[in-house]
Amino acid sequence: WLGINFANRLVSPIRRLMTAANEISTGDLSVRVPWNKREGDLGTLSQTFNTMTQQLQSQRDDLILAKDQVDERRRFNEAVLAGVTAGVIGIETDGTISLVNRSALRILDMDRSKLLSQNVAQAIPELRGTVAAAVSNQRPLHQDQISLKRKGDERTLNVRITMEQSDDAEHRFVI
């Protein structure tokens, strides 16, 4: 009986840690392992485990809050851009289109799905030279005129490309 009792006391903290680890693997970071100073190193391990899960939970909560703030800002920016009569297109550093407002879709006579996440030079070939010039010049502002043909109509558009103001080597642009 003494041996069984000793084995149970030795294995009990390990079982608690295993149970908590299983619950955490399902996404529940609120799990805490009860510990006792008399359990020695296993008690210390349980305490460290609790500290780790508490930090993970705090970091996850911070990430969720930051994501929510980014989403809120994105929705606000999209609401502002929706009311702008000029066409606006956002380009990432690799040339992919990350933002397009309704006016730009109307002017280009294109669907949002055909533009977003596409390379600007491939999606809108008329902008290829203007975007290349803006990227190579690395000036805060580049202006040009392009000829746009849609459904048999030809239009001349004034294009202004503004470079993101940042310390990064590569910049994003707004057309």
PDB file of N, CA and C in Angstrom, residues 80-165:
ATOM      1  N   VAL A  80     -14.582  55.458 -46.088  1.00  0.00           N
ATOM      2  CA  VAL A  80     -14.143  56.763 -46.583  1.00  0.00           C
ATOM      3  C   VAL A  80     -13.925  56.701 -48.090  1.00  0.00           C
ATOM      4  N   LEU A  81     -13.227  55.665 -48.552  1.00  0.00           N
ATOM      5  CA  LEU A  81     -12.925  55.544 -49.975  1.00  0.00           C
ATOM      6  C   LEU A  81     -14.164  55.314 -50.818  1.00  0.00           C
ATOM      7  N   ALA A  82     -15.172  54.691 -50.238  1.00  0.00           N
ATOM      8  CA  ALA A  82     -16.400  54.435 -50.989  1.00  0.00           C
ATOM      9  C   ALA A  82     -17.077  55.738 -51.384  1.00  0.00           C
ATOM     10  N   GLY A  83     -16.919  56.773 -50.590  1.00  0.00           N
ATOM     11  CA  GLY A  83     -17.542  58.052 -50.875  1.00  0.00           C
ATOM     12  C   GLY A  83     -16.709  58.961 -51.765  1.00  0.00           C
ATOM     13  N   VAL A  84     -15.503  58.556 -52.087  1.00  0.00           N
ATOM     14  CA  VAL A  84     -14.632  59.366 -52.919  1.00  0.00           C
ATOM     15  C   VAL A  84     -14.990  59.133 -54.384  1.00  0.00           C
ATOM     16  N   THR A  85     -15.147  60.213 -55.145  1.00  0.00           N
ATOM     17  CA  THR A  85     -15.529  60.058 -56.549  1.00  0.00           C
ATOM     18  C   THR A  85     -14.352  59.656 -57.426  1.00  0.00           C
ATOM     19  N   ALA A  86     -13.136  59.934 -57.006  1.00  0.00           N
ATOM     20  CA  ALA A  86     -11.957  59.523 -57.769  1.00  0.00           C
ATOM     21  C   ALA A  86     -11.704  58.040 -57.535  1.00  0.00           C
ATOM     22  N   GLY A  87     -11.174  57.379 -58.559  1.00  0.00           N
ATOM     23  CA  GLY A  87     -10.800  55.975 -58.400  1.00  0.00           C
ATOM     24  C   GLY A  87      -9.546  55.877 -57.559  1.00  0.00           C
ATOM     25  N   VAL A  88      -9.537  54.971 -56.591  1.00  0.00           N
ATOM     26  CA  VAL A  88      -8.381  54.786 -55.710  1.00  0.00           C
ATOM     27  C   VAL A  88      -8.002  53.315 -55.698  1.00  0.00           C
ATOM     28  N   ILE A  89      -6.693  53.059 -55.917  1.00  0.00           N
ATOM     29  CA  ILE A  89      -6.168  51.694 -55.911  1.00  0.00           C
ATOM     30  C   ILE A  89      -4.941  51.668 -55.014  1.00  0.00           C
ATOM     31  N   GLY A  90      -4.886  50.721 -54.093  1.00  0.00           N
ATOM     32  CA  GLY A  90      -3.725  50.551 -53.222  1.00  0.00           C
ATOM     33  C   GLY A  90      -2.872  49.406 -53.732  1.00  0.00           C
ATOM     34  N   ILE A  91      -1.553  49.632 -53.771  1.00  0.00           N
ATOM     35  CA  ILE A  91      -0.611  48.615 -54.263  1.00  0.00           C
ATOM     36  C   ILE A  91       0.398  48.297 -53.177  1.00  0.00           C
ATOM     37  N   GLU A  92       0.614  47.001 -52.948  1.00  0.00           N
ATOM     38  CA  GLU A  92       1.620  46.556 -51.983  1.00  0.00           C
ATOM     39  C   GLU A  92       3.011  46.680 -52.594  1.00  0.00           C
ATOM     40  N   THR A  93       4.041  46.418 -51.799  1.00  0.00           N
ATOM     41  CA  THR A  93       5.417  46.556 -52.264  1.00  0.00           C
ATOM     42  C   THR A  93       5.750  45.624 -53.427  1.00  0.00           C
ATOM     43  N   ASP A  94       5.068  44.481 -53.517  1.00  0.00           N
ATOM     44  CA  ASP A  94       5.330  43.549 -54.614  1.00  0.00           C
ATOM     45  C   ASP A  94       4.465  43.817 -55.844  1.00  0.00           C
ATOM     46  N   GLY A  95       3.688  44.880 -55.822  1.00  0.00           N
ATOM     47  CA  GLY A  95       2.870  45.242 -56.973  1.00  0.00           C
ATOM     48  C   GLY A  95       1.469  44.675 -56.973  1.00  0.00           C
ATOM     49  N   THR A  96       1.095  43.934 -55.927  1.00  0.00           N
ATOM     50  CA  THR A  96      -0.254  43.376 -55.888  1.00  0.00           C
ATOM     51  C   THR A  96      -1.245  44.435 -55.404  1.00  0.00           C
ATOM     52  N   ILE A  97      -2.434  44.370 -55.949  1.00  0.00           N
ATOM     53  CA  ILE A  97      -3.487  45.312 -55.592  1.00  0.00           C
ATOM     54  C   ILE A  97      -4.126  44.846 -54.287  1.00  0.00           C
ATOM     55  N   SER A  98      -4.118  45.723 -53.297  1.00  0.00           N
ATOM     56  CA  SER A  98      -4.665  45.366 -51.984  1.00  0.00           C
ATOM     57  C   SER A  98      -5.955  46.117 -51.664  1.00  0.00           C
ATOM     58  N   LEU A  99      -6.240  47.168 -52.426  1.00  0.00           N
ATOM     59  CA  LEU A  99      -7.398  47.995 -52.130  1.00  0.00           C
ATOM     60  C   LEU A  99      -7.887  48.611 -53.429  1.00  0.00           C
ATOM     61  N   VAL A 100      -9.186  48.633 -53.596  1.00  0.00           N
ATOM     62  CA  VAL A 100      -9.775  49.291 -54.761  1.00  0.00           C
ATOM     63  C   VAL A 100     -11.161  49.795 -54.356  1.00  0.00           C
ATOM     64  N   ASN A 101     -11.450  51.061 -54.688  1.00  0.00           N
ATOM     65  CA  ASN A 101     -12.763  51.582 -54.320  1.00  0.00           C
ATOM     66  C   ASN A 101     -13.750  51.437 -55.485  1.00  0.00           C
ATOM     67  N   ARG A 102     -15.010  51.726 -55.216  1.00  0.00           N
ATOM     68  CA  ARG A 102     -16.065  51.552 -56.219  1.00  0.00           C
ATOM     69  C   ARG A 102     -15.849  52.419 -57.448  1.00  0.00           C
ATOM     70  N   SER A 103     -15.364  53.624 -57.230  1.00  0.00           N
ATOM     71  CA  SER A 103     -15.130  54.516 -58.370  1.00  0.00           C
ATOM     72  C   SER A 103     -14.076  53.942 -59.308  1.00  0.00           C
ATOM     73  N   ALA A 104     -13.028  53.359 -58.761  1.00  0.00           N
ATOM     74  CA  ALA A 104     -12.000  52.743 -59.607  1.00  0.00           C
ATOM     75  C   ALA A 104     -12.588  51.569 -60.381  1.00  0.00           C
ATOM     76  N   LEU A 105     -13.430  50.786 -59.735  1.00  0.00           N
ATOM     77  CA  LEU A 105     -14.066  49.655 -60.425  1.00  0.00           C
ATOM     78  C   LEU A 105     -14.940  50.150 -61.572  1.00  0.00           C
ATOM     79  N   ARG A 106     -15.658  51.251 -61.342  1.00  0.00           N
ATOM     80  CA  ARG A 106     -16.517  51.813 -62.379  1.00  0.00           C
ATOM     81  C   ARG A 106     -15.686  52.373 -63.535  1.00  0.00           C
ATOM     82  N   ILE A 107     -14.629  53.106 -63.212  1.00  0.00           N
ATOM     83  CA  ILE A 107     -13.768  53.701 -64.236  1.00  0.00           C
ATOM     84  C   ILE A 107     -13.094  52.615 -65.070  1.00  0.00           C
ATOM     85  N   LEU A 108     -12.606  51.579 -64.403  1.00  0.00           N
ATOM     86  CA  LEU A 108     -11.900  50.496 -65.096  1.00  0.00           C
ATOM     87  C   LEU A 108     -12.849  49.487 -65.717  1.00  0.00           C
ATOM     88  N   ASP A 109     -14.115  49.550 -65.341  1.00  0.00           N
ATOM     89  CA  ASP A 109     -15.130  48.604 -65.795  1.00  0.00           C
ATOM     90  C   ASP A 109     -14.671  47.166 -65.503  1.00  0.00           C
ATOM     91  N   MET A 110     -14.302  46.940 -64.252  1.00  0.00           N
ATOM     92  CA  MET A 110     -13.803  45.631 -63.821  1.00  0.00           C
ATOM     93  C   MET A 110     -14.453  45.225 -62.504  1.00  0.00           C
ATOM     94  N   ASP A 111     -14.425  43.929 -62.229  1.00  0.00           N
ATOM     95  CA  ASP A 111     -14.928  43.394 -60.960  1.00  0.00           C
ATOM     96  C   ASP A 111     -13.822  43.415 -59.915  1.00  0.00           C
ATOM     97  N   ARG A 112     -14.229  43.602 -58.677  1.00  0.00           N
ATOM     98  CA  ARG A 112     -13.276  43.598 -57.561  1.00  0.00           C
ATOM     99  C   ARG A 112     -12.459  42.302 -57.528  1.00  0.00           C
ATOM    100  N   SER A 113     -13.107  41.177 -57.786  1.00  0.00           N
ATOM    101  CA  SER A 113     -12.426  39.881 -57.720  1.00  0.00           C
ATOM    102  C   SER A 113     -11.326  39.750 -58.781  1.00  0.00           C
ATOM    103  N   LYS A 114     -11.450  40.491 -59.882  1.00  0.00           N
ATOM    104  CA  LYS A 114     -10.435  40.430 -60.934  1.00  0.00           C
ATOM    105  C   LYS A 114      -9.251  41.345 -60.645  1.00  0.00           C
ATOM    106  N   LEU A 115      -9.384  42.200 -59.634  1.00  0.00           N
ATOM    107  CA  LEU A 115      -8.314  43.134 -59.307  1.00  0.00           C
ATOM    108  C   LEU A 115      -7.576  42.792 -58.023  1.00  0.00           C
ATOM    109  N   LEU A 116      -8.338  42.530 -56.951  1.00  0.00           N
ATOM    110  CA  LEU A 116      -7.690  42.301 -55.652  1.00  0.00           C
ATOM    111  C   LEU A 116      -6.740  41.115 -55.712  1.00  0.00           C
ATOM    112  N   SER A 117      -5.594  41.278 -55.120  1.00  0.00           N
ATOM    113  CA  SER A 117      -4.531  40.267 -55.032  1.00  0.00           C
ATOM    114  C   SER A 117      -3.886  39.966 -56.378  1.00  0.00           C
ATOM    115  N   GLN A 118      -4.167  40.767 -57.383  1.00  0.00           N
ATOM    116  CA  GLN A 118      -3.533  40.606 -58.685  1.00  0.00           C
ATOM    117  C   GLN A 118      -2.409  41.626 -58.822  1.00  0.00           C
ATOM    118  N   ASN A 119      -1.438  41.338 -59.683  1.00  0.00           N
ATOM    119  CA  ASN A 119      -0.379  42.289 -59.964  1.00  0.00           C
ATOM    120  C   ASN A 119      -0.970  43.424 -60.791  1.00  0.00           C
ATOM    121  N   VAL A 120      -0.698  44.656 -60.413  1.00  0.00           N
ATOM    122  CA  VAL A 120      -1.304  45.805 -61.068  1.00  0.00           C
ATOM    123  C   VAL A 120      -0.941  45.870 -62.544  1.00  0.00           C
ATOM    124  N   ALA A 121       0.288  45.521 -62.900  1.00  0.00           N
ATOM    125  CA  ALA A 121       0.719  45.595 -64.298  1.00  0.00           C
ATOM    126  C   ALA A 121      -0.006  44.569 -65.161  1.00  0.00           C
ATOM    127  N   GLN A 122      -0.361  43.432 -64.573  1.00  0.00           N
ATOM    128  CA  GLN A 122      -1.078  42.408 -65.334  1.00  0.00           C
ATOM    129  C   GLN A 122      -2.579  42.680 -65.355  1.00  0.00           C
ATOM    130  N   ALA A 123      -3.117  43.137 -64.252  1.00  0.00           N
ATOM    131  CA  ALA A 123      -4.560  43.374 -64.164  1.00  0.00           C
ATOM    132  C   ALA A 123      -4.982  44.613 -64.956  1.00  0.00           C
ATOM    133  N   ILE A 124      -4.129  45.641 -64.939  1.00  0.00           N
ATOM    134  CA  ILE A 124      -4.433  46.897 -65.636  1.00  0.00           C
ATOM    135  C   ILE A 124      -3.198  47.262 -66.475  1.00  0.00           C
ATOM    136  N   PRO A 125      -3.038  46.650 -67.647  1.00  0.00           N
ATOM    137  CA  PRO A 125      -1.830  46.855 -68.460  1.00  0.00           C
ATOM    138  C   PRO A 125      -1.559  48.330 -68.793  1.00  0.00           C
ATOM    139  N   GLU A 126      -2.606  49.146 -68.876  1.00  0.00           N
ATOM    140  CA  GLU A 126      -2.428  50.561 -69.196  1.00  0.00           C
ATOM    141  C   GLU A 126      -1.610  51.298 -68.134  1.00  0.00           C
ATOM    142  N   LEU A 127      -1.571  50.768 -66.923  1.00  0.00           N
ATOM    143  CA  LEU A 127      -0.838  51.415 -65.833  1.00  0.00           C
ATOM    144  C   LEU A 127       0.610  50.935 -65.709  1.00  0.00           C
ATOM    145  N   ARG A 128       0.992  49.925 -66.486  1.00  0.00           N
ATOM    146  CA  ARG A 128       2.312  49.302 -66.346  1.00  0.00           C
ATOM    147  C   ARG A 128       3.448  50.331 -66.360  1.00  0.00           C
ATOM    148  N   GLY A 129       3.508  51.185 -67.382  1.00  0.00           N
ATOM    149  CA  GLY A 129       4.594  52.154 -67.503  1.00  0.00           C
ATOM    150  C   GLY A 129       4.573  53.198 -66.411  1.00  0.00           C
ATOM    151  N   THR A 130       3.405  53.671 -66.067  1.00  0.00           N
ATOM    152  CA  THR A 130       3.262  54.702 -65.042  1.00  0.00           C
ATOM    153  C   THR A 130       3.690  54.177 -63.677  1.00  0.00           C
ATOM    154  N   VAL A 131       3.257  52.962 -63.350  1.00  0.00           N
ATOM    155  CA  VAL A 131       3.639  52.366 -62.062  1.00  0.00           C
ATOM    156  C   VAL A 131       5.142  52.095 -62.039  1.00  0.00           C
ATOM    157  N   ALA A 132       5.692  51.584 -63.137  1.00  0.00           N
ATOM    158  CA  ALA A 132       7.140  51.311 -63.196  1.00  0.00           C
ATOM    159  C   ALA A 132       7.937  52.593 -62.999  1.00  0.00           C
ATOM    160  N   ALA A 133       7.491  53.686 -63.603  1.00  0.00           N
ATOM    161  CA  ALA A 133       8.179  54.969 -63.443  1.00  0.00           C
ATOM    162  C   ALA A 133       8.098  55.458 -61.999  1.00  0.00           C
ATOM    163  N   ALA A 134       6.927  55.328 -61.388  1.00  0.00           N
ATOM    164  CA  ALA A 134       6.761  55.767 -59.995  1.00  0.00           C
ATOM    165  C   ALA A 134       7.641  54.957 -59.054  1.00  0.00           C
ATOM    166  N   VAL A 135       7.710  53.651 -59.283  1.00  0.00           N
ATOM    167  CA  VAL A 135       8.523  52.783 -58.420  1.00  0.00           C
ATOM    168  C   VAL A 135      10.006  53.085 -58.604  1.00  0.00           C
ATOM    169  N   SER A 136      10.440  53.271 -59.827  1.00  0.00           N
ATOM    170  CA  SER A 136      11.873  53.509 -60.069  1.00  0.00           C
ATOM    171  C   SER A 136      12.318  54.887 -59.596  1.00  0.00           C
ATOM    172  N   ASN A 137      11.443  55.897 -59.693  1.00  0.00           N
ATOM    173  CA  ASN A 137      11.814  57.255 -59.268  1.00  0.00           C
ATOM    174  C   ASN A 137      11.864  57.411 -57.761  1.00  0.00           C
ATOM    175  N   GLN A 138      11.045  56.632 -57.038  1.00  0.00           N
ATOM    176  CA  GLN A 138      10.983  56.691 -55.573  1.00  0.00           C
ATOM    177  C   GLN A 138      10.733  58.116 -55.071  1.00  0.00           C
ATOM    178  N   ARG A 139       9.909  58.856 -55.804  1.00  0.00           N
ATOM    179  CA  ARG A 139       9.497  60.185 -55.359  1.00  0.00           C
ATOM    180  C   ARG A 139       8.164  60.061 -54.641  1.00  0.00           C
ATOM    181  N   PRO A 140       7.853  61.000 -53.756  1.00  0.00           N
ATOM    182  CA  PRO A 140       6.580  60.918 -53.027  1.00  0.00           C
ATOM    183  C   PRO A 140       5.360  61.006 -53.938  1.00  0.00           C
ATOM    184  N   LEU A 141       5.501  61.656 -55.103  1.00  0.00           N
ATOM    185  CA  LEU A 141       4.368  61.842 -55.991  1.00  0.00           C
ATOM    186  C   LEU A 141       4.812  61.698 -57.445  1.00  0.00           C
ATOM    187  N   HIS A 142       4.036  60.953 -58.207  1.00  0.00           N
ATOM    188  CA  HIS A 142       4.295  60.791 -59.640  1.00  0.00           C
ATOM    189  C   HIS A 142       2.975  60.991 -60.363  1.00  0.00           C
ATOM    190  N   GLN A 143       2.992  61.815 -61.426  1.00  0.00           N
ATOM    191  CA  GLN A 143       1.783  62.072 -62.189  1.00  0.00           C
ATOM    192  C   GLN A 143       2.004  61.728 -63.646  1.00  0.00           C
ATOM    193  N   ASP A 144       0.933  61.275 -64.286  1.00  0.00           N
ATOM    194  CA  ASP A 144       1.018  60.887 -65.691  1.00  0.00           C
ATOM    195  C   ASP A 144      -0.393  60.862 -66.263  1.00  0.00           C
ATOM    196  N   GLN A 145      -0.483  60.726 -67.569  1.00  0.00           N
ATOM    197  CA  GLN A 145      -1.764  60.518 -68.228  1.00  0.00           C
ATOM    198  C   GLN A 145      -1.700  59.184 -68.942  1.00  0.00           C
ATOM    199  N   ILE A 146      -2.820  58.456 -68.884  1.00  0.00           N
ATOM    200  CA  ILE A 146      -2.900  57.190 -69.605  1.00  0.00           C
ATOM    201  C   ILE A 146      -4.148  57.187 -70.463  1.00  0.00           C
ATOM    202  N   SER A 147      -4.103  56.355 -71.482  1.00  0.00           N
ATOM    203  CA  SER A 147      -5.258  56.166 -72.342  1.00  0.00           C
ATOM    204  C   SER A 147      -5.878  54.820 -71.973  1.00  0.00           C
ATOM    205  N   LEU A 148      -7.160  54.837 -71.673  1.00  0.00           N
ATOM    206  CA  LEU A 148      -7.862  53.643 -71.218  1.00  0.00           C
ATOM    207  C   LEU A 148      -8.975  53.307 -72.206  1.00  0.00           C
ATOM    208  N   LYS A 149      -8.937  52.095 -72.750  1.00  0.00           N
ATOM    209  CA  LYS A 149      -9.966  51.660 -73.693  1.00  0.00           C
ATOM    210  C   LYS A 149     -10.825  50.600 -73.020  1.00  0.00           C
ATOM    211  N   ARG A 150     -12.138  50.888 -72.957  1.00  0.00           N
ATOM    212  CA  ARG A 150     -13.100  49.956 -72.389  1.00  0.00           C
ATOM    213  C   ARG A 150     -14.372  49.990 -73.226  1.00  0.00           C
ATOM    214  N   LYS A 151     -14.822  48.822 -73.663  1.00  0.00           N
ATOM    215  CA  LYS A 151     -16.065  48.677 -74.432  1.00  0.00           C
ATOM    216  C   LYS A 151     -16.118  49.618 -75.629  1.00  0.00           C
ATOM    217  N   GLY A 152     -15.012  49.723 -76.324  1.00  0.00           N
ATOM    218  CA  GLY A 152     -14.960  50.541 -77.526  1.00  0.00           C
ATOM    219  C   GLY A 152     -14.754  52.023 -77.277  1.00  0.00           C
ATOM    220  N   ASP A 153     -14.825  52.457 -76.038  1.00  0.00           N
ATOM    221  CA  ASP A 153     -14.617  53.872 -75.706  1.00  0.00           C
ATOM    222  C   ASP A 153     -13.191  54.071 -75.219  1.00  0.00           C
ATOM    223  N   GLU A 154     -12.610  55.179 -75.646  1.00  0.00           N
ATOM    224  CA  GLU A 154     -11.268  55.512 -75.181  1.00  0.00           C
ATOM    225  C   GLU A 154     -11.358  56.756 -74.313  1.00  0.00           C
ATOM    226  N   ARG A 155     -10.731  56.686 -73.147  1.00  0.00           N
ATOM    227  CA  ARG A 155     -10.716  57.809 -72.220  1.00  0.00           C
ATOM    228  C   ARG A 155      -9.281  58.119 -71.828  1.00  0.00           C
ATOM    229  N   THR A 156      -9.018  59.377 -71.595  1.00  0.00           N
ATOM    230  CA  THR A 156      -7.717  59.800 -71.093  1.00  0.00           C
ATOM    231  C   THR A 156      -7.883  60.106 -69.616  1.00  0.00           C
ATOM    232  N   LEU A 157      -7.052  59.479 -68.820  1.00  0.00           N
ATOM    233  CA  LEU A 157      -7.146  59.654 -67.370  1.00  0.00           C
ATOM    234  C   LEU A 157      -5.880  60.298 -66.819  1.00  0.00           C
ATOM    235  N   ASN A 158      -6.061  61.225 -65.907  1.00  0.00           N
ATOM    236  CA  ASN A 158      -4.938  61.763 -65.152  1.00  0.00           C
ATOM    237  C   ASN A 158      -4.688  60.803 -63.998  1.00  0.00           C
ATOM    238  N   VAL A 159      -3.463  60.322 -63.890  1.00  0.00           N
ATOM    239  CA  VAL A 159      -3.111  59.351 -62.861  1.00  0.00           C
ATOM    240  C   VAL A 159      -2.085  59.976 -61.929  1.00  0.00           C
ATOM    241  N   ARG A 160      -2.370  59.852 -60.651  1.00  0.00           N
ATOM    242  CA  ARG A 160      -1.449  60.346 -59.626  1.00  0.00           C
ATOM    243  C   ARG A 160      -1.099  59.164 -58.733  1.00  0.00           C
ATOM    244  N   ILE A 161       0.197  58.906 -58.582  1.00  0.00           N
ATOM    245  CA  ILE A 161       0.663  57.805 -57.740  1.00  0.00           C
ATOM    246  C   ILE A 161       1.432  58.406 -56.572  1.00  0.00           C
ATOM    247  N   THR A 162       0.948  58.118 -55.375  1.00  0.00           N
ATOM    248  CA  THR A 162       1.568  58.628 -54.156  1.00  0.00           C
ATOM    249  C   THR A 162       2.271  57.487 -53.443  1.00  0.00           C
ATOM    250  N   MET A 163       3.499  57.726 -53.035  1.00  0.00           N
ATOM    251  CA  MET A 163       4.299  56.717 -52.339  1.00  0.00           C
ATOM    252  C   MET A 163       4.066  56.815 -50.835  1.00  0.00           C
ATOM    253  N   GLU A 164       3.974  55.671 -50.197  1.00  0.00           N
ATOM    254  CA  GLU A 164       3.842  55.607 -48.744  1.00  0.00           C
ATOM    255  C   GLU A 164       5.060  56.261 -48.095  1.00  0.00           C
ATOM    256  N   GLN A 165       4.823  57.036 -47.084  1.00  0.00           N
ATOM    257  CA  GLN A 165       5.912  57.691 -46.364  1.00  0.00           C
ATOM    258  C   GLN A 165       6.338  56.798 -45.199  1.00  0.00           C
TER     259      GLN A 165
END
